[in-house]
mmCIF file of C-alpha atoms in Angstrom:
data_model
loop_
_atom_site.group_PDB
_atom_site.id
_atom_site.type_symbol
_atom_site.label_atom_id
_atom_site.label_comp_id
_atom_site.label_asym_id
_atom_site.label_seq_id
_atom_site.Cartn_x
_atom_site.Cartn_y
_atom_site.Cartn_z
ATOM 1 C CA HIS A 1 9.876 4.606 72.031
ATOM 2 C CA THR A 2 8.874 4.101 68.442
ATOM 3 C CA GLU A 3 5.911 2.281 67.056
ATOM 4 C CA ILE A 4 6.275 1.312 63.387
ATOM 5 C CA GLY A 5 8.124 4.419 62.263
ATOM 6 C CA ARG A 6 6.363 6.980 64.417
ATOM 7 C CA THR A 7 7.363 8.465 67.716
ATOM 8 C CA VAL A 8 5.065 7.831 70.645
ATOM 9 C CA PRO A 9 5.123 10.616 73.255
ATOM 10 C CA ARG A 10 6.049 9.498 76.747
ATOM 11 C CA ALA A 11 4.662 10.912 79.974
ATOM 12 C CA VAL A 12 8.139 12.304 80.739
ATOM 13 C CA ASP A 13 8.023 14.527 77.634
ATOM 14 C CA LYS A 14 5.081 16.529 79.001
ATOM 15 C CA MET A 15 5.473 18.998 81.855
ATOM 16 C CA ILE A 16 2.530 20.166 83.905
ATOM 17 C CA ILE A 17 2.991 23.790 84.912
ATOM 18 C CA PRO A 18 0.551 25.382 87.367
ATOM 19 C CA LYS A 19 -1.770 27.940 85.823
ATOM 20 C CA ALA A 20 -0.626 30.595 88.324
ATOM 21 C CA HIS A 21 2.985 30.170 87.173
ATOM 22 C CA ARG A 22 1.995 30.310 83.495
ATOM 23 C CA GLU A 23 -0.028 33.471 84.036
ATOM 24 C CA ALA A 24 2.765 35.124 86.056
ATOM 25 C CA VAL A 25 5.300 34.421 83.285
ATOM 26 C CA PHE A 26 2.925 35.552 80.523
ATOM 27 C CA GLN A 27 1.966 38.755 82.379
ATOM 28 C CA TYR A 28 5.612 39.677 82.965
ATOM 29 C CA LEU A 29 6.535 38.852 79.356
ATOM 30 C CA PHE A 30 3.695 40.978 78.015
ATOM 31 C CA LYS A 31 4.450 43.885 80.363
ATOM 32 C CA GLU A 32 8.170 44.000 79.524
ATOM 33 C CA GLY A 33 8.185 42.570 75.990
ATOM 34 C CA VAL A 34 11.367 40.644 76.801
ATOM 35 C CA LEU A 35 12.375 37.961 79.296
ATOM 36 C CA VAL A 36 15.766 36.747 80.517
ATOM 37 C CA ALA A 37 16.445 33.507 82.367
ATOM 38 C CA LYS A 38 19.700 31.927 83.501
ATOM 39 C CA LYS A 39 20.323 28.371 82.366
ATOM 40 C CA ASP A 40 19.989 27.042 85.906
ATOM 41 C CA PHE A 41 16.995 24.813 86.455
ATOM 42 C CA GLN A 42 17.452 24.448 90.228
ATOM 43 C CA CYS A 43 16.701 28.059 91.223
ATOM 44 C CA LYS A 44 13.734 30.423 91.074
ATOM 45 C CA HIS A 45 13.543 33.201 88.537
ATOM 46 C CA PRO A 46 14.845 36.428 90.134
ATOM 47 C CA LYS A 47 11.954 38.631 88.918
ATOM 48 C CA LEU A 48 9.134 36.096 89.276
ATOM 49 C CA ASP A 49 8.148 33.739 92.070
ATOM 50 C CA VAL A 50 8.332 30.835 89.622
ATOM 51 C CA PRO A 51 10.898 28.031 89.237
ATOM 52 C CA ASN A 52 13.348 28.802 86.458
ATOM 53 C CA LEU A 53 12.600 25.418 84.876
ATOM 54 C CA HIS A 54 8.953 26.433 84.378
ATOM 55 C CA VAL A 55 10.001 29.743 82.815
ATOM 56 C CA VAL A 56 12.367 28.049 80.360
ATOM 57 C CA LYS A 57 9.857 25.351 79.387
ATOM 58 C CA LEU A 58 7.054 27.864 78.843
ATOM 59 C CA MET A 59 9.324 29.972 76.695
ATOM 60 C CA GLN A 60 10.472 26.928 74.704
ATOM 61 C CA SER A 61 6.814 26.267 73.940
ATOM 62 C CA LEU A 62 6.299 29.861 72.772
ATOM 63 C CA THR A 63 9.506 29.640 70.707
ATOM 64 C CA ALA A 64 8.222 26.500 68.960
ATOM 65 C CA LYS A 65 5.038 28.395 68.049
ATOM 66 C CA GLU A 66 7.191 31.327 66.795
ATOM 67 C CA LEU A 67 5.568 33.696 69.280
ATOM 68 C CA VAL A 68 8.966 34.731 70.692
ATOM 69 C CA LYS A 69 12.504 34.926 69.293
ATOM 70 C CA GLU A 70 15.193 33.236 71.378
ATOM 71 C CA GLN A 71 18.846 34.171 71.847
ATOM 72 C CA PHE A 72 21.322 32.356 74.060
ATOM 73 C CA ALA A 73 24.580 33.816 75.330
ATOM 74 C CA TRP A 74 26.753 33.239 78.379
ATOM 75 C CA ARG A 75 24.399 30.761 80.099
ATOM 76 C CA HIS A 76 21.396 33.086 79.725
ATOM 77 C CA PHE A 77 18.317 32.775 77.545
ATOM 78 C CA TYR A 78 16.867 35.955 76.048
ATOM 79 C CA TRP A 79 13.369 35.957 74.580
ATOM 80 C CA TYR A 80 11.736 38.783 72.592
ATOM 81 C CA LEU A 81 8.024 38.940 71.771
ATOM 82 C CA THR A 82 7.057 38.907 68.100
ATOM 83 C CA ASN A 83 3.958 40.703 66.820
ATOM 84 C CA GLU A 84 2.124 37.360 66.756
ATOM 85 C CA GLY A 85 3.245 36.743 70.339
ATOM 86 C CA ILE A 86 1.899 40.096 71.450
ATOM 87 C CA GLN A 87 -1.483 39.265 69.929
ATOM 88 C CA TYR A 88 -1.467 35.743 71.433
ATOM 89 C CA LEU A 89 -0.708 37.021 74.955
ATOM 90 C CA ARG A 90 -3.233 39.843 74.582
ATOM 91 C CA ASP A 91 -5.902 37.231 73.775
ATOM 92 C CA TYR A 92 -4.723 34.835 76.504
ATOM 93 C CA LEU A 93 -4.628 37.516 79.198
ATOM 94 C CA HIS A 94 -7.834 39.233 77.932
ATOM 95 C CA LEU A 95 -6.157 42.632 77.519
ATOM 96 C CA PRO A 96 -7.444 45.521 75.382
ATOM 97 C CA SER A 97 -5.480 46.536 72.306
ATOM 98 C CA SER A 98 -4.559 49.847 73.931
ATOM 99 C CA ILE A 99 -2.140 48.081 76.307
ATOM 100 C CA VAL A 100 1.247 47.402 74.708
ATOM 101 C CA PRO A 101 4.528 45.917 75.980
ATOM 102 C CA ALA A 102 7.223 48.238 77.327
ATOM 103 C CA THR A 103 9.419 47.538 74.294
ATOM 104 C CA LEU A 104 6.860 49.250 72.070
ATOM 105 C CA LYS A 105 6.234 52.116 74.503
ATOM 106 C CA ALA A 106 9.943 52.940 74.680
ATOM 107 C CA LYS A 107 10.050 53.906 71.007
ATOM 108 C CA ALA A 108 7.581 56.742 71.516
ATOM 109 C CA THR A 109 9.161 58.074 74.704
ATOM 110 C CA ARG A 110 12.723 57.683 73.427
ATOM 111 C CA SER A 111 12.031 59.839 70.355
ATOM 112 C CA MET A 112 10.673 62.642 72.556
ATOM 113 C CA THR A 113 13.573 62.570 75.027
ATOM 114 C CA SER A 114 16.338 62.201 72.456
ATOM 115 C CA THR A 115 16.404 65.940 71.743
ATOM 116 C CA SER A 116 16.059 67.184 75.306
ATOM 117 C CA GLY A 117 17.640 66.271 78.588
ATOM 118 C CA MET A 118 20.251 63.916 77.204
ATOM 119 C CA ARG A 119 23.269 66.154 77.839
ATOM 120 C CA GLY A 120 22.353 67.606 81.205
ATOM 121 C CA THR A 121 21.074 71.080 81.959
ATOM 122 C CA GLY A 122 23.580 73.014 79.824
ATOM 123 C CA GLY A 123 21.650 72.586 76.592
ATOM 124 C CA ASP A 124 24.740 73.270 74.489
ATOM 125 C CA GLY A 125 26.739 70.257 75.682
ATOM 126 C CA ALA A 126 28.737 72.202 78.277
ATOM 127 C CA GLY A 127 27.482 70.098 81.189
ATOM 128 C CA GLY A 128 30.429 67.700 81.178
ATOM 129 C CA GLY A 129 30.960 64.664 78.992
ATOM 130 C CA MET A 130 31.091 64.681 75.251
ATOM 131 C CA GLY A 131 28.958 67.210 73.452
ATOM 132 C CA ARG A 132 28.380 67.548 69.742
ATOM 133 C CA GLY A 133 31.517 69.649 69.353
ATOM 134 C CA ASP A 134 33.717 66.826 70.583
ATOM 135 C CA ARG A 135 32.087 64.341 68.255
ATOM 136 C CA GLY A 136 32.339 66.717 65.318
ATOM 137 C CA ASP A 137 36.029 67.284 65.994
ATOM 138 C CA TYR A 138 36.626 63.565 66.166
ATOM 139 C CA ARG A 139 34.775 62.889 62.930
ATOM 140 C CA GLY A 140 36.509 65.743 61.175
ATOM 141 C CA LYS A 141 39.986 64.269 61.685
ATOM 142 C CA SER A 142 41.437 62.229 58.888
ATOM 143 C CA SER A 143 41.505 58.539 59.700
ATOM 144 C CA ALA A 144 43.344 57.456 56.537
ATOM 145 C CA ALA A 145 46.743 55.776 56.778
ATOM 146 C CA PRO A 146 49.852 57.800 55.853
ATOM 147 C CA ALA A 147 50.907 57.722 52.202
ATOM 148 C CA GLY A 148 53.879 55.379 52.720
ATOM 149 C CA PHE A 149 52.201 52.930 55.107
ATOM 150 C CA LYS A 150 52.824 49.250 54.293
ATOM 151 C CA PRO A 151 51.017 46.835 56.605
ATOM 152 C CA SER A 152 52.807 43.659 57.640
ATOM 153 C CA PHE A 153 50.880 40.573 58.639
ATOM 154 C CA GLY A 154 53.854 38.415 59.564
ATOM 155 C CA ARG A 155 55.819 38.244 62.806
ATOM 156 C CA GLY A 156 56.676 41.907 62.922
ATOM 157 C CA GLY A 157 59.446 41.716 60.317
ATOM 158 C CA SER A 158 59.459 43.670 57.095
ATOM 159 C CA ALA A 159 58.369 42.012 53.881
#
């Protein structure tokens, strides 16, 4: 519907989402820092007791406000909180600044565990799998083509 060059919103364009659903989605998003939803509007979200349609519509609203970044691949939406989104949800949920999403916590814990416990109990990489010696050997090998190599991009015949 248009009215002399301007769009008039219809009642169908607005979706009323229960406050309990909105708070459940926002709490989960803040706790994890990311949210995934399948592009299937007939089912419930697997992690939340909320219809998937409500999750997608809430996240579209946050995307429009640039509070989350959206990616779409293989019939799944992926949303990531921005710094502004973290602050918005912190204000909405009345949380102290000491509480941060799991995506920000992981950076601190990952840096501490990256030097210990990653290769098993051996400590020198001898606990199975690839240790630093294997990687060093691989990187030390020459990966350049032989001196007389002439690539052919045709149908396998010589040029």
